[in-house]
Amino acid sequence: MTILGFGEGAFRFALFVSIFLAMSLLEALMPRRERRFPRGRRWLTNLGILASDYLATLVVFVLVPVTATVAALWAEANAFGLFYWLGVPVWAQWILGIALLDFVIWGQHLITHKVPVLWRIHRVHHTDEDLDASSAIRFHPVEIVLSVFIKSAAVVLIGAPALVVVAFEALVNGSALFNHANLRLPPALDRVLRLVLVTPDMHRVHHSVYTLETNSNYGFALSVWDRLFRTYVPEPRDGHDNMRVGLIEWQDDKPTQLLWSLALPFRNPPQSRPDALDAEPPRT
Ligand SMILES: [Zn+2]
């Protein structure tokens, strides 16, 4: 399909590059935390993971030609899905479509933390020891391919129109680049934004080494799901400047290596987790 005169792939790529550059510029102007590793190696690795995601989705598409947009076009052509059956008006299809799809990926994210075999794959994302816009593209190819199928199934079930799906993907990708950014927003702006959207300070809590914080703030775009399902943690226990980011099992430079990161789902942690990381914080 064509968006603003571009093919869908070109539109998404142009949007990604623009937002990535904008976030990187803002990170340079108002950084939140000091970096532990130089940008170059991490960026190369995270971009390498993105390239392997692209290759994996291409190969899978040849075998099973499905994407969320293809699914939406099929649903449109066959008037299939809840929106068509219930006669939902177009304006409501936009609001409900984006909210429901965001809820689906919130649920998918939560499940990847709870099911051990899925956590093996998702922890590739969590091993990044600095957070910046490039962390938003650090997802193992298997997780990306799974997510294509889950989103496609959700789109068909909901009967979400193709334009809504494209807008949703743009929103989610843009907000992932934003909420992983190493960005110091004015506190008042953060407070207002996070009433609706997941902000960098809100999402950073999710990348803490503490289990209770890792298993919180699952949202990608909308902040409502974590508040509704009581998985919302407003601030990290140790504060944004002192908190440790990543997984305690791998606090060295291995996560900055591409092949190590791609093979991580098949590795066992080199050490057991200290109990203190899984404990509730002391009540004050
Ligand atoms: Zn996660």
PDB file of C-alpha atoms and ligand atoms in Angstrom:
ATOM      1  CA  MET A   1       0.000   0.000   0.000  1.00  0.00           C
ATOM      2  CA  THR A   2       1.061   3.642  -0.548  1.00  0.00           C
ATOM      3  CA  ILE A   3       1.377   6.289   2.178  1.00  0.00           C
ATOM      4  CA  LEU A   4       2.076   9.940   1.235  1.00  0.00           C
ATOM      5  CA  GLY A   5       3.334   8.719  -2.140  1.00  0.00           C
ATOM      6  CA  PHE A   6       5.781   6.216  -0.572  1.00  0.00           C
ATOM      7  CA  GLY A   7       5.561   2.438  -0.419  1.00  0.00           C
ATOM      8  CA  GLU A   8       4.842   1.257   3.134  1.00  0.00           C
ATOM      9  CA  GLY A   9       8.424  -0.004   3.618  1.00  0.00           C
ATOM     10  CA  ALA A  10       9.987   3.291   2.433  1.00  0.00           C
ATOM     11  CA  PHE A  11       7.546   5.297   4.610  1.00  0.00           C
ATOM     12  CA  ARG A  12       8.428   3.305   7.714  1.00  0.00           C
ATOM     13  CA  PHE A  13      12.167   3.464   7.005  1.00  0.00           C
ATOM     14  CA  ALA A  14      12.088   7.256   6.458  1.00  0.00           C
ATOM     15  CA  LEU A  15      10.090   7.705   9.671  1.00  0.00           C
ATOM     16  CA  PHE A  16      12.505   5.487  11.614  1.00  0.00           C
ATOM     17  CA  VAL A  17      15.604   7.352  10.380  1.00  0.00           C
ATOM     18  CA  SER A  18      14.036  10.769  11.086  1.00  0.00           C
ATOM     19  CA  ILE A  19      12.934   9.916  14.626  1.00  0.00           C
ATOM     20  CA  PHE A  20      16.194   8.074  15.402  1.00  0.00           C
ATOM     21  CA  LEU A  21      18.245  11.108  14.329  1.00  0.00           C
ATOM     22  CA  ALA A  22      15.972  13.537  16.185  1.00  0.00           C
ATOM     23  CA  MET A  23      16.216  11.480  19.400  1.00  0.00           C
ATOM     24  CA  SER A  24      20.004  11.124  19.074  1.00  0.00           C
ATOM     25  CA  LEU A  25      20.327  14.886  18.660  1.00  0.00           C
ATOM     26  CA  LEU A  26      18.128  15.500  21.730  1.00  0.00           C
ATOM     27  CA  GLU A  27      20.159  12.905  23.683  1.00  0.00           C
ATOM     28  CA  ALA A  28      23.329  14.846  22.884  1.00  0.00           C
ATOM     29  CA  LEU A  29      21.702  18.131  23.984  1.00  0.00           C
ATOM     30  CA  MET A  30      20.010  16.932  27.183  1.00  0.00           C
ATOM     31  CA  PRO A  31      21.307  13.521  28.281  1.00  0.00           C
ATOM     32  CA  ARG A  32      19.762  11.802  31.350  1.00  0.00           C
ATOM     33  CA  ARG A  33      22.549   9.419  32.400  1.00  0.00           C
ATOM     34  CA  GLU A  34      26.242   9.000  31.759  1.00  0.00           C
ATOM     35  CA  ARG A  35      27.036   6.265  29.249  1.00  0.00           C
ATOM     36  CA  ARG A  36      28.919   3.158  30.384  1.00  0.00           C
ATOM     37  CA  PHE A  37      30.042   2.230  26.871  1.00  0.00           C
ATOM     38  CA  PRO A  38      31.009   4.333  23.860  1.00  0.00           C
ATOM     39  CA  ARG A  39      28.171   4.782  21.392  1.00  0.00           C
ATOM     40  CA  GLY A  40      29.906   3.248  18.337  1.00  0.00           C
ATOM     41  CA  ARG A  41      30.081  -0.430  19.289  1.00  0.00           C
ATOM     42  CA  ARG A  42      26.603  -0.538  20.864  1.00  0.00           C
ATOM     43  CA  TRP A  43      25.042   1.227  17.913  1.00  0.00           C
ATOM     44  CA  LEU A  44      26.747  -1.119  15.430  1.00  0.00           C
ATOM     45  CA  THR A  45      25.497  -4.120  17.416  1.00  0.00           C
ATOM     46  CA  ASN A  46      21.958  -2.799  17.805  1.00  0.00           C
ATOM     47  CA  LEU A  47      21.837  -1.832  14.110  1.00  0.00           C
ATOM     48  CA  GLY A  48      23.210  -5.305  13.280  1.00  0.00           C
ATOM     49  CA  ILE A  49      20.355  -6.854  15.264  1.00  0.00           C
ATOM     50  CA  LEU A  50      17.905  -4.647  13.307  1.00  0.00           C
ATOM     51  CA  ALA A  51      19.449  -5.852  10.028  1.00  0.00           C
ATOM     52  CA  SER A  52      19.048  -9.482  11.120  1.00  0.00           C
ATOM     53  CA  ASP A  53      15.413  -8.725  12.065  1.00  0.00           C
ATOM     54  CA  TYR A  54      14.853  -7.372   8.561  1.00  0.00           C
ATOM     55  CA  LEU A  55      16.442 -10.436   6.947  1.00  0.00           C
ATOM     56  CA  ALA A  56      14.476 -12.825   9.178  1.00  0.00           C
ATOM     57  CA  THR A  57      11.146 -11.127   8.418  1.00  0.00           C
ATOM     58  CA  LEU A  58      11.948 -11.180   4.678  1.00  0.00           C
ATOM     59  CA  VAL A  59      12.700 -14.916   4.740  1.00  0.00           C
ATOM     60  CA  VAL A  60       9.596 -15.678   6.804  1.00  0.00           C
ATOM     61  CA  PHE A  61       7.485 -13.480   4.500  1.00  0.00           C
ATOM     62  CA  VAL A  62       8.570 -15.586   1.513  1.00  0.00           C
ATOM     63  CA  LEU A  63       7.333 -18.692   3.352  1.00  0.00           C
ATOM     64  CA  VAL A  64       4.246 -17.163   5.004  1.00  0.00           C
ATOM     65  CA  PRO A  65       3.317 -13.885   3.256  1.00  0.00           C
ATOM     66  CA  VAL A  66       1.690 -12.174   6.252  1.00  0.00           C
ATOM     67  CA  THR A  67       2.273  -8.799   7.909  1.00  0.00           C
ATOM     68  CA  ALA A  68      -0.097  -6.728  10.042  1.00  0.00           C
ATOM     69  CA  THR A  69      -0.905  -4.570   6.979  1.00  0.00           C
ATOM     70  CA  VAL A  70      -1.474  -7.589   4.724  1.00  0.00           C
ATOM     71  CA  ALA A  71      -3.775  -9.005   7.422  1.00  0.00           C
ATOM     72  CA  ALA A  72      -5.691  -5.699   7.609  1.00  0.00           C
ATOM     73  CA  LEU A  73      -6.124  -5.551   3.815  1.00  0.00           C
ATOM     74  CA  TRP A  74      -7.438  -9.126   3.869  1.00  0.00           C
ATOM     75  CA  ALA A  75      -9.867  -8.255   6.694  1.00  0.00           C
ATOM     76  CA  GLU A  76     -11.036  -5.166   4.733  1.00  0.00           C
ATOM     77  CA  ALA A  77     -11.563  -7.193   1.557  1.00  0.00           C
ATOM     78  CA  ASN A  78     -13.556  -9.855   3.411  1.00  0.00           C
ATOM     79  CA  ALA A  79     -15.315  -7.554   5.944  1.00  0.00           C
ATOM     80  CA  PHE A  80     -13.876  -9.821   8.634  1.00  0.00           C
ATOM     81  CA  GLY A  81     -13.374  -8.930  12.295  1.00  0.00           C
ATOM     82  CA  LEU A  82     -15.175  -7.322  15.238  1.00  0.00           C
ATOM     83  CA  PHE A  83     -15.296  -3.783  13.777  1.00  0.00           C
ATOM     84  CA  TYR A  84     -17.068  -5.024  10.626  1.00  0.00           C
ATOM     85  CA  TRP A  85     -19.454  -7.337  12.481  1.00  0.00           C
ATOM     86  CA  LEU A  86     -20.399  -4.662  15.047  1.00  0.00           C
ATOM     87  CA  GLY A  87     -20.587  -1.828  12.477  1.00  0.00           C
ATOM     88  CA  VAL A  88     -18.146   0.347  14.472  1.00  0.00           C
ATOM     89  CA  PRO A  89     -17.961   3.893  12.968  1.00  0.00           C
ATOM     90  CA  VAL A  90     -14.695   4.991  11.344  1.00  0.00           C
ATOM     91  CA  TRP A  91     -13.701   7.509  14.052  1.00  0.00           C
ATOM     92  CA  ALA A  92     -14.128   4.815  16.713  1.00  0.00           C
ATOM     93  CA  GLN A  93     -12.167   2.326  14.579  1.00  0.00           C
ATOM     94  CA  TRP A  94      -9.198   4.692  14.854  1.00  0.00           C
ATOM     95  CA  ILE A  95      -9.394   5.205  18.623  1.00  0.00           C
ATOM     96  CA  LEU A  96     -10.334   1.622  19.544  1.00  0.00           C
ATOM     97  CA  GLY A  97      -8.038   0.091  16.910  1.00  0.00           C
ATOM     98  CA  ILE A  98      -4.938   1.886  18.192  1.00  0.00           C
ATOM     99  CA  ALA A  99      -5.854   1.293  21.863  1.00  0.00           C
ATOM    100  CA  LEU A 100      -6.633  -2.421  21.361  1.00  0.00           C
ATOM    101  CA  LEU A 101      -3.489  -3.093  19.316  1.00  0.00           C
ATOM    102  CA  ASP A 102      -1.408  -1.297  21.938  1.00  0.00           C
ATOM    103  CA  PHE A 103      -3.044  -3.486  24.590  1.00  0.00           C
ATOM    104  CA  VAL A 104      -2.174  -6.618  22.592  1.00  0.00           C
ATOM    105  CA  ILE A 105       1.530  -5.746  22.440  1.00  0.00           C
ATOM    106  CA  TRP A 106       1.459  -4.764  26.124  1.00  0.00           C
ATOM    107  CA  GLY A 107       0.119  -8.267  26.845  1.00  0.00           C
ATOM    108  CA  GLN A 108       2.673  -9.862  24.542  1.00  0.00           C
ATOM    109  CA  HIS A 109       5.454  -7.998  26.347  1.00  0.00           C
ATOM    110  CA  LEU A 110       4.182  -9.158  29.752  1.00  0.00           C
ATOM    111  CA  ILE A 111       4.021 -12.778  28.541  1.00  0.00           C
ATOM    112  CA  THR A 112       7.615 -12.633  27.268  1.00  0.00           C
ATOM    113  CA  HIS A 113       8.635 -11.847  30.863  1.00  0.00           C
ATOM    114  CA  LYS A 114       6.572 -14.692  32.380  1.00  0.00           C
ATOM    115  CA  VAL A 115       7.212 -17.649  30.026  1.00  0.00           C
ATOM    116  CA  PRO A 116      10.805 -18.903  30.459  1.00  0.00           C
ATOM    117  CA  VAL A 117      11.452 -19.820  26.806  1.00  0.00           C
ATOM    118  CA  LEU A 118      10.142 -16.419  25.642  1.00  0.00           C
ATOM    119  CA  TRP A 119      12.167 -14.627  28.323  1.00  0.00           C
ATOM    120  CA  ARG A 120      15.311 -16.269  26.883  1.00  0.00           C
ATOM    121  CA  ILE A 121      14.540 -14.450  23.625  1.00  0.00           C
ATOM    122  CA  HIS A 122      13.313 -11.162  25.128  1.00  0.00           C
ATOM    123  CA  ARG A 123      16.284 -10.823  27.486  1.00  0.00           C
ATOM    124  CA  VAL A 124      18.432  -9.908  24.459  1.00  0.00           C
ATOM    125  CA  HIS A 125      16.628  -6.555  24.642  1.00  0.00           C
ATOM    126  CA  HIS A 126      17.217  -6.297  28.396  1.00  0.00           C
ATOM    127  CA  THR A 127      20.974  -6.973  28.261  1.00  0.00           C
ATOM    128  CA  ASP A 128      21.660  -3.496  26.851  1.00  0.00           C
ATOM    129  CA  GLU A 129      23.570  -1.757  29.657  1.00  0.00           C
ATOM    130  CA  ASP A 130      23.058   1.759  28.364  1.00  0.00           C
ATOM    131  CA  LEU A 131      19.666   2.902  27.222  1.00  0.00           C
ATOM    132  CA  ASP A 132      19.271   5.166  24.227  1.00  0.00           C
ATOM    133  CA  ALA A 133      17.210   5.314  21.041  1.00  0.00           C
ATOM    134  CA  SER A 134      19.230   2.404  19.611  1.00  0.00           C
ATOM    135  CA  SER A 135      17.948   0.136  22.436  1.00  0.00           C
ATOM    136  CA  ALA A 136      14.507   0.386  20.800  1.00  0.00           C
ATOM    137  CA  ILE A 137      15.720  -1.727  17.861  1.00  0.00           C
ATOM    138  CA  ARG A 138      17.519  -4.330  19.989  1.00  0.00           C
ATOM    139  CA  PHE A 139      14.989  -7.174  19.669  1.00  0.00           C
ATOM    140  CA  HIS A 140      15.993 -10.706  18.697  1.00  0.00           C
ATOM    141  CA  PRO A 141      14.732 -11.758  15.200  1.00  0.00           C
ATOM    142  CA  VAL A 142      12.653 -14.589  16.713  1.00  0.00           C
ATOM    143  CA  GLU A 143      10.779 -12.065  18.882  1.00  0.00           C
ATOM    144  CA  ILE A 144      10.179  -9.786  15.891  1.00  0.00           C
ATOM    145  CA  VAL A 145       8.849 -12.662  13.743  1.00  0.00           C
ATOM    146  CA  LEU A 146       6.590 -13.850  16.591  1.00  0.00           C
ATOM    147  CA  SER A 147       5.306 -10.330  17.031  1.00  0.00           C
ATOM    148  CA  VAL A 148       4.427 -10.073  13.303  1.00  0.00           C
ATOM    149  CA  PHE A 149       2.182 -13.148  13.651  1.00  0.00           C
ATOM    150  CA  ILE A 150       0.618 -12.009  16.939  1.00  0.00           C
ATOM    151  CA  LYS A 151      -0.135  -8.531  15.550  1.00  0.00           C
ATOM    152  CA  SER A 152      -1.538  -9.997  12.316  1.00  0.00           C
ATOM    153  CA  ALA A 153      -3.867 -12.314  14.251  1.00  0.00           C
ATOM    154  CA  ALA A 154      -5.011  -9.394  16.446  1.00  0.00           C
ATOM    155  CA  VAL A 155      -5.611  -7.180  13.400  1.00  0.00           C
ATOM    156  CA  VAL A 156      -7.795  -9.825  11.732  1.00  0.00           C
ATOM    157  CA  LEU A 157      -9.750 -10.506  14.918  1.00  0.00           C
ATOM    158  CA  ILE A 158     -10.359  -6.814  15.549  1.00  0.00           C
ATOM    159  CA  GLY A 159     -10.938  -6.027  11.856  1.00  0.00           C
ATOM    160  CA  ALA A 160      -8.617  -3.019  12.101  1.00  0.00           C
ATOM    161  CA  PRO A 161      -8.404  -1.041   8.804  1.00  0.00           C
ATOM    162  CA  ALA A 162      -4.999  -0.956   7.058  1.00  0.00           C
ATOM    163  CA  LEU A 163      -4.524   2.798   7.583  1.00  0.00           C
ATOM    164  CA  VAL A 164      -5.139   2.419  11.310  1.00  0.00           C
ATOM    165  CA  VAL A 165      -2.583  -0.404  11.394  1.00  0.00           C
ATOM    166  CA  VAL A 166       0.043   1.693   9.581  1.00  0.00           C
ATOM    167  CA  ALA A 167      -0.615   4.617  11.959  1.00  0.00           C
ATOM    168  CA  PHE A 168      -0.372   2.270  14.936  1.00  0.00           C
ATOM    169  CA  GLU A 169       2.964   0.817  13.771  1.00  0.00           C
ATOM    170  CA  ALA A 170       4.300   4.361  13.248  1.00  0.00           C
ATOM    171  CA  LEU A 171       3.117   5.366  16.735  1.00  0.00           C
ATOM    172  CA  VAL A 172       4.623   2.318  18.430  1.00  0.00           C
ATOM    173  CA  ASN A 173       7.951   2.512  16.604  1.00  0.00           C
ATOM    174  CA  GLY A 174       8.201   6.256  17.212  1.00  0.00           C
ATOM    175  CA  SER A 175       7.308   5.957  20.868  1.00  0.00           C
ATOM    176  CA  ALA A 176       9.780   3.070  21.392  1.00  0.00           C
ATOM    177  CA  LEU A 177      12.572   5.294  20.013  1.00  0.00           C
ATOM    178  CA  PHE A 178      11.348   8.085  22.305  1.00  0.00           C
ATOM    179  CA  ASN A 179      10.906   6.099  25.516  1.00  0.00           C
ATOM    180  CA  HIS A 180      14.268   4.313  25.248  1.00  0.00           C
ATOM    181  CA  ALA A 181      16.070   7.616  24.628  1.00  0.00           C
ATOM    182  CA  ASN A 182      18.642   8.821  27.160  1.00  0.00           C
ATOM    183  CA  LEU A 183      16.647  12.011  27.498  1.00  0.00           C
ATOM    184  CA  ARG A 184      16.225  14.416  30.410  1.00  0.00           C
ATOM    185  CA  LEU A 185      12.740  15.857  30.021  1.00  0.00           C
ATOM    186  CA  PRO A 186      11.647  18.730  32.264  1.00  0.00           C
ATOM    187  CA  PRO A 187       9.905  16.990  35.236  1.00  0.00           C
ATOM    188  CA  ALA A 188       6.631  18.861  34.633  1.00  0.00           C
ATOM    189  CA  LEU A 189       6.562  17.743  30.987  1.00  0.00           C
ATOM    190  CA  ASP A 190       7.309  14.139  32.014  1.00  0.00           C
ATOM    191  CA  ARG A 191       4.428  14.227  34.533  1.00  0.00           C
ATOM    192  CA  VAL A 192       1.925  15.490  31.962  1.00  0.00           C
ATOM    193  CA  LEU A 193       3.124  13.239  29.121  1.00  0.00           C
ATOM    194  CA  ARG A 194       3.064  10.055  31.178  1.00  0.00           C
ATOM    195  CA  LEU A 195      -0.623  10.533  31.942  1.00  0.00           C
ATOM    196  CA  VAL A 196      -1.085   9.219  28.387  1.00  0.00           C
ATOM    197  CA  LEU A 197       2.265   8.108  26.939  1.00  0.00           C
ATOM    198  CA  VAL A 198       5.202   6.033  28.176  1.00  0.00           C
ATOM    199  CA  THR A 199       8.051   8.488  28.808  1.00  0.00           C
ATOM    200  CA  PRO A 200      11.812   7.721  28.946  1.00  0.00           C
ATOM    201  CA  ASP A 201      11.844   7.980  32.778  1.00  0.00           C
ATOM    202  CA  MET A 202       8.857   5.636  33.006  1.00  0.00           C
ATOM    203  CA  HIS A 203      10.319   3.034  30.673  1.00  0.00           C
ATOM    204  CA  ARG A 204      13.825   3.165  32.179  1.00  0.00           C
ATOM    205  CA  VAL A 205      12.383   1.564  35.330  1.00  0.00           C
ATOM    206  CA  HIS A 206      11.612  -1.505  33.182  1.00  0.00           C
ATOM    207  CA  HIS A 207      15.324  -1.874  32.378  1.00  0.00           C
ATOM    208  CA  SER A 208      16.441  -1.936  36.030  1.00  0.00           C
ATOM    209  CA  VAL A 209      18.317  -5.002  37.334  1.00  0.00           C
ATOM    210  CA  TYR A 210      15.746  -5.354  40.180  1.00  0.00           C
ATOM    211  CA  THR A 211      13.168  -8.038  39.333  1.00  0.00           C
ATOM    212  CA  LEU A 212      10.195  -6.031  40.606  1.00  0.00           C
ATOM    213  CA  GLU A 213      11.203  -3.133  38.389  1.00  0.00           C
ATOM    214  CA  THR A 214      12.047  -5.312  35.356  1.00  0.00           C
ATOM    215  CA  ASN A 215       8.569  -6.823  35.693  1.00  0.00           C
ATOM    216  CA  SER A 216       6.812  -3.442  35.571  1.00  0.00           C
ATOM    217  CA  ASN A 217       5.999  -0.694  33.051  1.00  0.00           C
ATOM    218  CA  TYR A 218       5.476  -3.029  30.071  1.00  0.00           C
ATOM    219  CA  GLY A 219       3.834  -0.333  27.937  1.00  0.00           C
ATOM    220  CA  PHE A 220       5.171   0.634  24.520  1.00  0.00           C
ATOM    221  CA  ALA A 221       3.043   3.649  23.644  1.00  0.00           C
ATOM    222  CA  LEU A 222       0.117   4.172  26.077  1.00  0.00           C
ATOM    223  CA  SER A 223       0.759   4.274  29.819  1.00  0.00           C
ATOM    224  CA  VAL A 224      -2.805   3.298  30.750  1.00  0.00           C
ATOM    225  CA  TRP A 225      -2.355  -0.508  30.712  1.00  0.00           C
ATOM    226  CA  ASP A 226       0.287  -0.557  33.432  1.00  0.00           C
ATOM    227  CA  ARG A 227      -1.854   1.672  35.653  1.00  0.00           C
ATOM    228  CA  LEU A 228      -4.947  -0.448  34.986  1.00  0.00           C
ATOM    229  CA  PHE A 229      -3.244  -3.796  35.669  1.00  0.00           C
ATOM    230  CA  ARG A 230      -1.146  -2.521  38.601  1.00  0.00           C
ATOM    231  CA  THR A 231       2.204  -3.082  36.923  1.00  0.00           C
ATOM    232  CA  TYR A 232       3.035   0.621  37.105  1.00  0.00           C
ATOM    233  CA  VAL A 233       6.177   1.621  39.052  1.00  0.00           C
ATOM    234  CA  PRO A 234       6.698   5.395  38.860  1.00  0.00           C
ATOM    235  CA  GLU A 235      10.397   5.669  39.796  1.00  0.00           C
ATOM    236  CA  PRO A 236      13.395   3.315  40.120  1.00  0.00           C
ATOM    237  CA  ARG A 237      14.364   2.343  43.681  1.00  0.00           C
ATOM    238  CA  ASP A 238      17.917   3.705  43.309  1.00  0.00           C
ATOM    239  CA  GLY A 239      17.005   6.824  41.328  1.00  0.00           C
ATOM    240  CA  HIS A 240      17.667   7.427  37.630  1.00  0.00           C
ATOM    241  CA  ASP A 241      21.297   8.459  38.074  1.00  0.00           C
ATOM    242  CA  ASN A 242      22.356   5.514  40.259  1.00  0.00           C
ATOM    243  CA  MET A 243      20.153   2.662  39.038  1.00  0.00           C
ATOM    244  CA  ARG A 244      21.834  -0.267  37.293  1.00  0.00           C
ATOM    245  CA  VAL A 245      20.533  -0.925  33.802  1.00  0.00           C
ATOM    246  CA  GLY A 246      20.589  -4.335  32.112  1.00  0.00           C
ATOM    247  CA  LEU A 247      20.583  -7.833  33.584  1.00  0.00           C
ATOM    248  CA  ILE A 248      22.789  -8.543  36.576  1.00  0.00           C
ATOM    249  CA  GLU A 249      23.994 -11.802  34.969  1.00  0.00           C
ATOM    250  CA  TRP A 250      25.732  -9.889  32.192  1.00  0.00           C
ATOM    251  CA  GLN A 251      27.281  -6.686  33.494  1.00  0.00           C
ATOM    252  CA  ASP A 252      30.276  -6.715  31.153  1.00  0.00           C
ATOM    253  CA  ASP A 253      30.949  -5.786  27.534  1.00  0.00           C
ATOM    254  CA  LYS A 254      29.513  -9.012  26.039  1.00  0.00           C
ATOM    255  CA  PRO A 255      26.087  -7.441  25.286  1.00  0.00           C
ATOM    256  CA  THR A 256      27.880  -4.956  23.007  1.00  0.00           C
ATOM    257  CA  GLN A 257      28.840  -7.866  20.693  1.00  0.00           C
ATOM    258  CA  LEU A 258      26.524  -8.762  17.817  1.00  0.00           C
ATOM    259  CA  LEU A 259      27.058 -12.524  17.557  1.00  0.00           C
ATOM    260  CA  TRP A 260      27.002 -12.944  21.336  1.00  0.00           C
ATOM    261  CA  SER A 261      23.674 -11.079  21.459  1.00  0.00           C
ATOM    262  CA  LEU A 262      22.098 -13.144  18.657  1.00  0.00           C
ATOM    263  CA  ALA A 263      23.182 -16.391  20.375  1.00  0.00           C
ATOM    264  CA  LEU A 264      22.031 -15.271  23.839  1.00  0.00           C
ATOM    265  CA  PRO A 265      18.720 -17.231  23.810  1.00  0.00           C
ATOM    266  CA  PHE A 266      20.793 -20.436  23.740  1.00  0.00           C
ATOM    267  CA  ARG A 267      23.058 -19.449  26.643  1.00  0.00           C
ATOM    268  CA  ASN A 268      22.568 -20.090  30.332  1.00  0.00           C
ATOM    269  CA  PRO A 269      23.415 -17.299  32.764  1.00  0.00           C
ATOM    270  CA  PRO A 270      27.000 -17.569  34.059  1.00  0.00           C
ATOM    271  CA  GLN A 271      25.960 -16.987  37.686  1.00  0.00           C
ATOM    272  CA  SER A 272      22.900 -17.279  39.901  1.00  0.00           C
ATOM    273  CA  ARG A 273      20.920 -14.142  40.672  1.00  0.00           C
ATOM    274  CA  PRO A 274      21.566 -12.612  44.085  1.00  0.00           C
ATOM    275  CA  ASP A 275      18.346 -12.937  46.174  1.00  0.00           C
ATOM    276  CA  ALA A 276      18.523  -9.252  47.070  1.00  0.00           C
ATOM    277  CA  LEU A 277      17.571  -8.332  43.499  1.00  0.00           C
ATOM    278  CA  ASP A 278      14.335 -10.295  43.745  1.00  0.00           C
ATOM    279  CA  ALA A 279      13.359  -8.933  47.168  1.00  0.00           C
ATOM    280  CA  GLU A 280      10.714  -6.249  47.738  1.00  0.00           C
ATOM    281  CA  PRO A 281      12.271  -2.884  48.562  1.00  0.00           C
ATOM    282  CA  PRO A 282      12.112  -2.032  52.264  1.00  0.00           C
ATOM    283  CA  ARG A 283       8.932  -0.091  53.113  1.00  0.00           C
ATOM    284  CA  THR A 284       9.486   3.403  54.414  1.00  0.00           C
TER     285      THR A 284
HETATM  286 ZN    ZN B   1      10.795  -6.234  28.702  1.00  0.00          ZN
END
